[in-house]
Amino acid sequence: MTHRPVVVYNVQRLLRPTGSTLARALDATTQDGWDAAAYKRKVRAVGAMLSDATQGTRPAILVLIEVEDASVVRDVCAAAGWPQLVDLDIANEQVEGYDIGVVYDPALFTGHSDAQSFTLENRFATRDVLLATLEGTHPLKVMASHWASRTLVEGEVLRIAAAFFCTNLLERLVN
């Protein structure tokens, strides 16, 4: 049996340098030194790190945290040498940005269904929790979440709330 890695990586605010509302709120603008060249450098660095961490093996599932949108996820996957990974998109999703991006290998999973994202109304209207089923021979339920930083004053309370929320979701899945 071939083993394939599952990788979860917080890329620390990887935003396109286009001045989106989210990028402006997080000081990722050209005025702050965040331009196309800086973006490309970071994408290359993240891609190289992911490829090195997996010894070049394409992961079965890759979760990227603190990414702006599908285009950023595609850029990182291409930089890692995995352009064939499929984005777990959600039709008609109403968020300011991804925050959590999940991609999967189409050689292992035939698609995804039941995709939902949840915003915990922290600082931004982004995906704080992403839940979906990866379809294939053996369907796999995937839940990815991004909790508030420990450096935030209110971070502990927000992390506890996120833990309760995720626990409630899991309990509904198994009951």
C-alpha positions as YAML, in Angstrom:
chain: A
units: angstrom
residues:
- id: 1
  name: MET
  ca: [0.00, 0.00, 0.00]
- id: 2
  name: THR
  ca: [1.35, 3.42, -0.95]
- id: 3
  name: HIS
  ca: [1.23, 6.05, 1.75]
- id: 4
  name: ARG
  ca: [0.50, 9.62, 0.80]
- id: 5
  name: PRO
  ca: [0.96, 12.57, 3.13]
- id: 6
  name: VAL
  ca: [-1.76, 14.82, 4.44]
- id: 7
  name: VAL
  ca: [-0.27, 18.26, 4.98]
- id: 8
  name: VAL
  ca: [-1.61, 21.17, 7.02]
- id: 9
  name: TYR
  ca: [0.35, 24.40, 6.83]
- id: 10
  name: ASN
  ca: [-0.31, 27.94, 8.05]
- id: 11
  name: VAL
  ca: [1.28, 30.18, 5.42]
- id: 12
  name: GLN
  ca: [0.88, 33.34, 7.54]
- id: 13
  name: ARG
  ca: [-1.23, 35.79, 5.56]
- id: 14
  name: LEU
  ca: [-0.64, 34.91, 1.95]
- id: 15
  name: LEU
  ca: [-2.69, 37.52, 0.14]
- id: 16
  name: ARG
  ca: [-2.68, 38.66, -3.47]
- id: 17
  name: PRO
  ca: [-1.13, 42.13, -3.88]
- id: 18
  name: THR
  ca: [-4.27, 43.51, -5.52]
- id: 19
  name: GLY
  ca: [-5.54, 45.60, -2.64]
- id: 20
  name: SER
  ca: [-8.60, 43.55, -1.73]
- id: 21
  name: THR
  ca: [-10.57, 44.55, 1.35]
- id: 22
  name: LEU
  ca: [-8.96, 41.71, 3.26]
- id: 23
  name: ALA
  ca: [-5.44, 42.62, 2.09]
- id: 24
  name: ARG
  ca: [-5.94, 46.27, 3.06]
- id: 25
  name: ALA
  ca: [-7.24, 45.31, 6.51]
- id: 26
  name: LEU
  ca: [-4.14, 43.15, 7.06]
- id: 27
  name: ASP
  ca: [-1.67, 45.76, 5.75]
- id: 28
  name: ALA
  ca: [-0.77, 43.70, 2.68]
- id: 29
  name: THR
  ca: [-0.64, 46.55, 0.19]
- id: 30
  name: THR
  ca: [2.02, 48.10, -2.00]
- id: 31
  name: GLN
  ca: [2.24, 50.97, 0.48]
- id: 32
  name: ASP
  ca: [3.18, 48.39, 3.11]
- id: 33
  name: GLY
  ca: [5.79, 46.77, 0.86]
- id: 34
  name: TRP
  ca: [3.55, 43.93, -0.33]
- id: 35
  name: ASP
  ca: [3.79, 43.88, -4.11]
- id: 36
  name: ALA
  ca: [3.84, 41.31, -6.91]
- id: 37
  name: ALA
  ca: [7.53, 40.55, -6.38]
- id: 38
  name: ALA
  ca: [7.06, 39.97, -2.63]
- id: 39
  name: TYR
  ca: [4.03, 37.77, -3.34]
- id: 40
  name: LYS
  ca: [5.96, 35.66, -5.88]
- id: 41
  name: ARG
  ca: [8.89, 35.25, -3.46]
- id: 42
  name: LYS
  ca: [6.59, 34.04, -0.70]
- id: 43
  name: VAL
  ca: [4.67, 31.69, -3.01]
- id: 44
  name: ARG
  ca: [7.97, 30.18, -4.23]
- id: 45
  name: ALA
  ca: [9.23, 29.80, -0.64]
- id: 46
  name: VAL
  ca: [6.02, 28.14, 0.57]
- id: 47
  name: GLY
  ca: [5.94, 25.86, -2.48]
- id: 48
  name: ALA
  ca: [9.57, 24.84, -1.94]
- id: 49
  name: MET
  ca: [8.98, 24.17, 1.76]
- id: 50
  name: LEU
  ca: [5.93, 22.00, 1.02]
- id: 51
  name: SER
  ca: [7.78, 20.04, -1.64]
- id: 52
  name: ASP
  ca: [10.76, 19.53, 0.68]
- id: 53
  name: ALA
  ca: [8.53, 18.51, 3.61]
- id: 54
  name: THR
  ca: [6.91, 15.78, 1.50]
- id: 55
  name: GLN
  ca: [10.14, 14.85, -0.29]
- id: 56
  name: GLY
  ca: [8.39, 15.84, -3.51]
- id: 57
  name: THR
  ca: [5.49, 13.44, -2.96]
- id: 58
  name: ARG
  ca: [2.16, 14.95, -3.91]
- id: 59
  name: PRO
  ca: [-0.08, 14.94, -0.84]
- id: 60
  name: ALA
  ca: [-3.44, 13.20, -0.77]
- id: 61
  name: ILE
  ca: [-4.84, 16.30, 0.96]
- id: 62
  name: LEU
  ca: [-3.28, 19.70, 1.48]
- id: 63
  name: VAL
  ca: [-4.78, 22.24, 3.88]
- id: 64
  name: LEU
  ca: [-3.46, 25.79, 3.59]
- id: 65
  name: ILE
  ca: [-4.35, 28.25, 6.32]
- id: 66
  name: GLU
  ca: [-4.35, 32.04, 5.99]
- id: 67
  name: VAL
  ca: [-4.68, 32.08, 2.20]
- id: 68
  name: GLU
  ca: [-6.83, 34.67, 0.48]
- id: 69
  name: ASP
  ca: [-8.58, 32.70, -2.25]
- id: 70
  name: ALA
  ca: [-8.50, 29.98, -4.90]
- id: 71
  name: SER
  ca: [-5.92, 31.81, -7.02]
- id: 72
  name: VAL
  ca: [-3.45, 31.89, -4.11]
- id: 73
  name: VAL
  ca: [-4.05, 28.19, -3.46]
- id: 74
  name: ARG
  ca: [-3.43, 27.42, -7.17]
- id: 75
  name: ASP
  ca: [-0.22, 29.48, -7.14]
- id: 76
  name: VAL
  ca: [1.12, 27.63, -4.08]
- id: 77
  name: CYS
  ca: [0.21, 24.22, -5.53]
- id: 78
  name: ALA
  ca: [1.94, 25.08, -8.82]
- id: 79
  name: ALA
  ca: [5.03, 26.32, -6.96]
- id: 80
  name: ALA
  ca: [5.18, 23.03, -5.04]
- id: 81
  name: GLY
  ca: [4.95, 21.10, -8.32]
- id: 82
  name: TRP
  ca: [1.38, 19.91, -7.73]
- id: 83
  name: PRO
  ca: [-0.79, 21.86, -10.20]
- id: 84
  name: GLN
  ca: [-3.14, 18.90, -10.59]
- id: 85
  name: LEU
  ca: [-4.49, 19.17, -7.03]
- id: 86
  name: VAL
  ca: [-8.18, 20.11, -6.99]
- id: 87
  name: ASP
  ca: [-9.54, 22.99, -4.91]
- id: 88
  name: LEU
  ca: [-12.39, 22.10, -2.57]
- id: 89
  name: ASP
  ca: [-14.63, 24.93, -3.68]
- id: 90
  name: ILE
  ca: [-18.06, 25.80, -2.38]
- id: 91
  name: ALA
  ca: [-20.73, 26.97, -4.80]
- id: 92
  name: ASN
  ca: [-22.22, 30.38, -3.96]
- id: 93
  name: GLU
  ca: [-20.02, 30.82, -0.90]
- id: 94
  name: GLN
  ca: [-20.42, 34.29, 0.64]
- id: 95
  name: VAL
  ca: [-17.09, 35.09, 2.32]
- id: 96
  name: GLU
  ca: [-14.47, 37.84, 2.08]
- id: 97
  name: GLY
  ca: [-11.74, 35.28, 1.52]
- id: 98
  name: TYR
  ca: [-10.83, 31.66, 2.05]
- id: 99
  name: ASP
  ca: [-8.59, 31.68, 5.13]
- id: 100
  name: ILE
  ca: [-8.75, 27.87, 4.83]
- id: 101
  name: GLY
  ca: [-8.00, 26.29, 1.48]
- id: 102
  name: VAL
  ca: [-8.25, 22.54, 1.00]
- id: 103
  name: VAL
  ca: [-7.05, 20.74, -2.10]
- id: 104
  name: TYR
  ca: [-6.99, 17.04, -2.87]
- id: 105
  name: ASP
  ca: [-5.42, 14.64, -5.34]
- id: 106
  name: PRO
  ca: [-7.89, 13.68, -8.10]
- id: 107
  name: ALA
  ca: [-6.04, 10.37, -8.49]
- id: 108
  name: LEU
  ca: [-7.31, 9.42, -5.01]
- id: 109
  name: PHE
  ca: [-10.63, 11.23, -4.79]
- id: 110
  name: THR
  ca: [-13.20, 11.57, -7.58]
- id: 111
  name: GLY
  ca: [-14.65, 14.82, -6.28]
- id: 112
  name: HIS
  ca: [-16.22, 16.39, -3.25]
- id: 113
  name: SER
  ca: [-19.72, 16.90, -1.92]
- id: 114
  name: ASP
  ca: [-21.59, 18.37, 1.04]
- id: 115
  name: ALA
  ca: [-19.05, 21.21, 1.22]
- id: 116
  name: GLN
  ca: [-19.88, 23.84, 3.81]
- id: 117
  name: SER
  ca: [-17.93, 26.66, 5.35]
- id: 118
  name: PHE
  ca: [-18.61, 28.36, 8.64]
- id: 119
  name: THR
  ca: [-17.64, 31.83, 9.75]
- id: 120
  name: LEU
  ca: [-17.25, 32.17, 13.49]
- id: 121
  name: GLU
  ca: [-17.59, 35.96, 13.26]
- id: 122
  name: ASN
  ca: [-14.18, 36.68, 14.61]
- id: 123
  name: ARG
  ca: [-12.34, 39.44, 12.83]
- id: 124
  name: PHE
  ca: [-13.20, 38.73, 9.19]
- id: 125
  name: ALA
  ca: [-15.97, 36.96, 7.30]
- id: 126
  name: THR
  ca: [-13.75, 34.13, 6.08]
- id: 127
  name: ARG
  ca: [-13.84, 30.35, 6.28]
- id: 128
  name: ASP
  ca: [-13.05, 29.55, 9.90]
- id: 129
  name: VAL
  ca: [-14.23, 25.96, 9.52]
- id: 130
  name: LEU
  ca: [-14.53, 23.97, 6.29]
- id: 131
  name: LEU
  ca: [-16.39, 20.66, 6.17]
- id: 132
  name: ALA
  ca: [-16.82, 18.36, 3.16]
- id: 133
  name: THR
  ca: [-16.86, 14.79, 1.96]
- id: 134
  name: LEU
  ca: [-14.13, 13.69, -0.41]
- id: 135
  name: GLU
  ca: [-15.65, 11.11, -2.75]
- id: 136
  name: GLY
  ca: [-13.95, 7.94, -3.89]
- id: 137
  name: THR
  ca: [-13.78, 4.23, -3.13]
- id: 138
  name: HIS
  ca: [-13.86, 5.11, 0.54]
- id: 139
  name: PRO
  ca: [-15.52, 8.53, 1.08]
- id: 140
  name: LEU
  ca: [-13.69, 10.64, 3.64]
- id: 141
  name: LYS
  ca: [-15.24, 13.41, 5.71]
- id: 142
  name: VAL
  ca: [-12.76, 16.29, 6.08]
- id: 143
  name: MET
  ca: [-12.96, 19.15, 8.56]
- id: 144
  name: ALA
  ca: [-10.35, 21.90, 8.61]
- id: 145
  name: SER
  ca: [-10.37, 24.86, 10.96]
- id: 146
  name: HIS
  ca: [-8.34, 27.93, 11.79]
- id: 147
  name: TRP
  ca: [-8.49, 29.15, 15.34]
- id: 148
  name: ALA
  ca: [-7.59, 32.58, 16.67]
- id: 149
  name: SER
  ca: [-3.98, 33.34, 17.44]
- id: 150
  name: ARG
  ca: [-2.66, 32.94, 20.96]
- id: 151
  name: THR
  ca: [-1.20, 36.42, 20.64]
- id: 152
  name: LEU
  ca: [-4.64, 38.06, 20.56]
- id: 153
  name: VAL
  ca: [-5.89, 39.36, 23.88]
- id: 154
  name: GLU
  ca: [-9.23, 37.60, 23.36]
- id: 155
  name: GLY
  ca: [-7.58, 34.62, 21.60]
- id: 156
  name: GLU
  ca: [-8.19, 32.07, 24.33]
- id: 157
  name: VAL
  ca: [-11.93, 32.77, 24.46]
- id: 158
  name: LEU
  ca: [-12.14, 32.60, 20.66]
- id: 159
  name: ARG
  ca: [-10.22, 29.30, 20.56]
- id: 160
  name: ILE
  ca: [-12.51, 27.80, 23.21]
- id: 161
  name: ALA
  ca: [-15.56, 28.91, 21.21]
- id: 162
  name: ALA
  ca: [-14.07, 27.37, 18.05]
- id: 163
  name: ALA
  ca: [-13.39, 24.13, 19.92]
- id: 164
  name: PHE
  ca: [-17.01, 23.94, 21.07]
- id: 165
  name: PHE
  ca: [-18.24, 24.69, 17.55]
- id: 166
  name: CYS
  ca: [-16.04, 21.97, 16.00]
- id: 167
  name: THR
  ca: [-17.02, 19.50, 18.72]
- id: 168
  name: ASN
  ca: [-20.71, 20.13, 17.98]
- id: 169
  name: LEU
  ca: [-20.12, 19.58, 14.25]
- id: 170
  name: LEU
  ca: [-18.28, 16.32, 14.92]
- id: 171
  name: GLU
  ca: [-20.98, 15.09, 17.28]
- id: 172
  name: ARG
  ca: [-23.62, 15.68, 14.60]
- id: 173
  name: LEU
  ca: [-21.53, 13.69, 12.12]
- id: 174
  name: VAL
  ca: [-21.13, 10.63, 14.32]
- id: 175
  name: ASN
  ca: [-24.63, 10.54, 15.80]
...
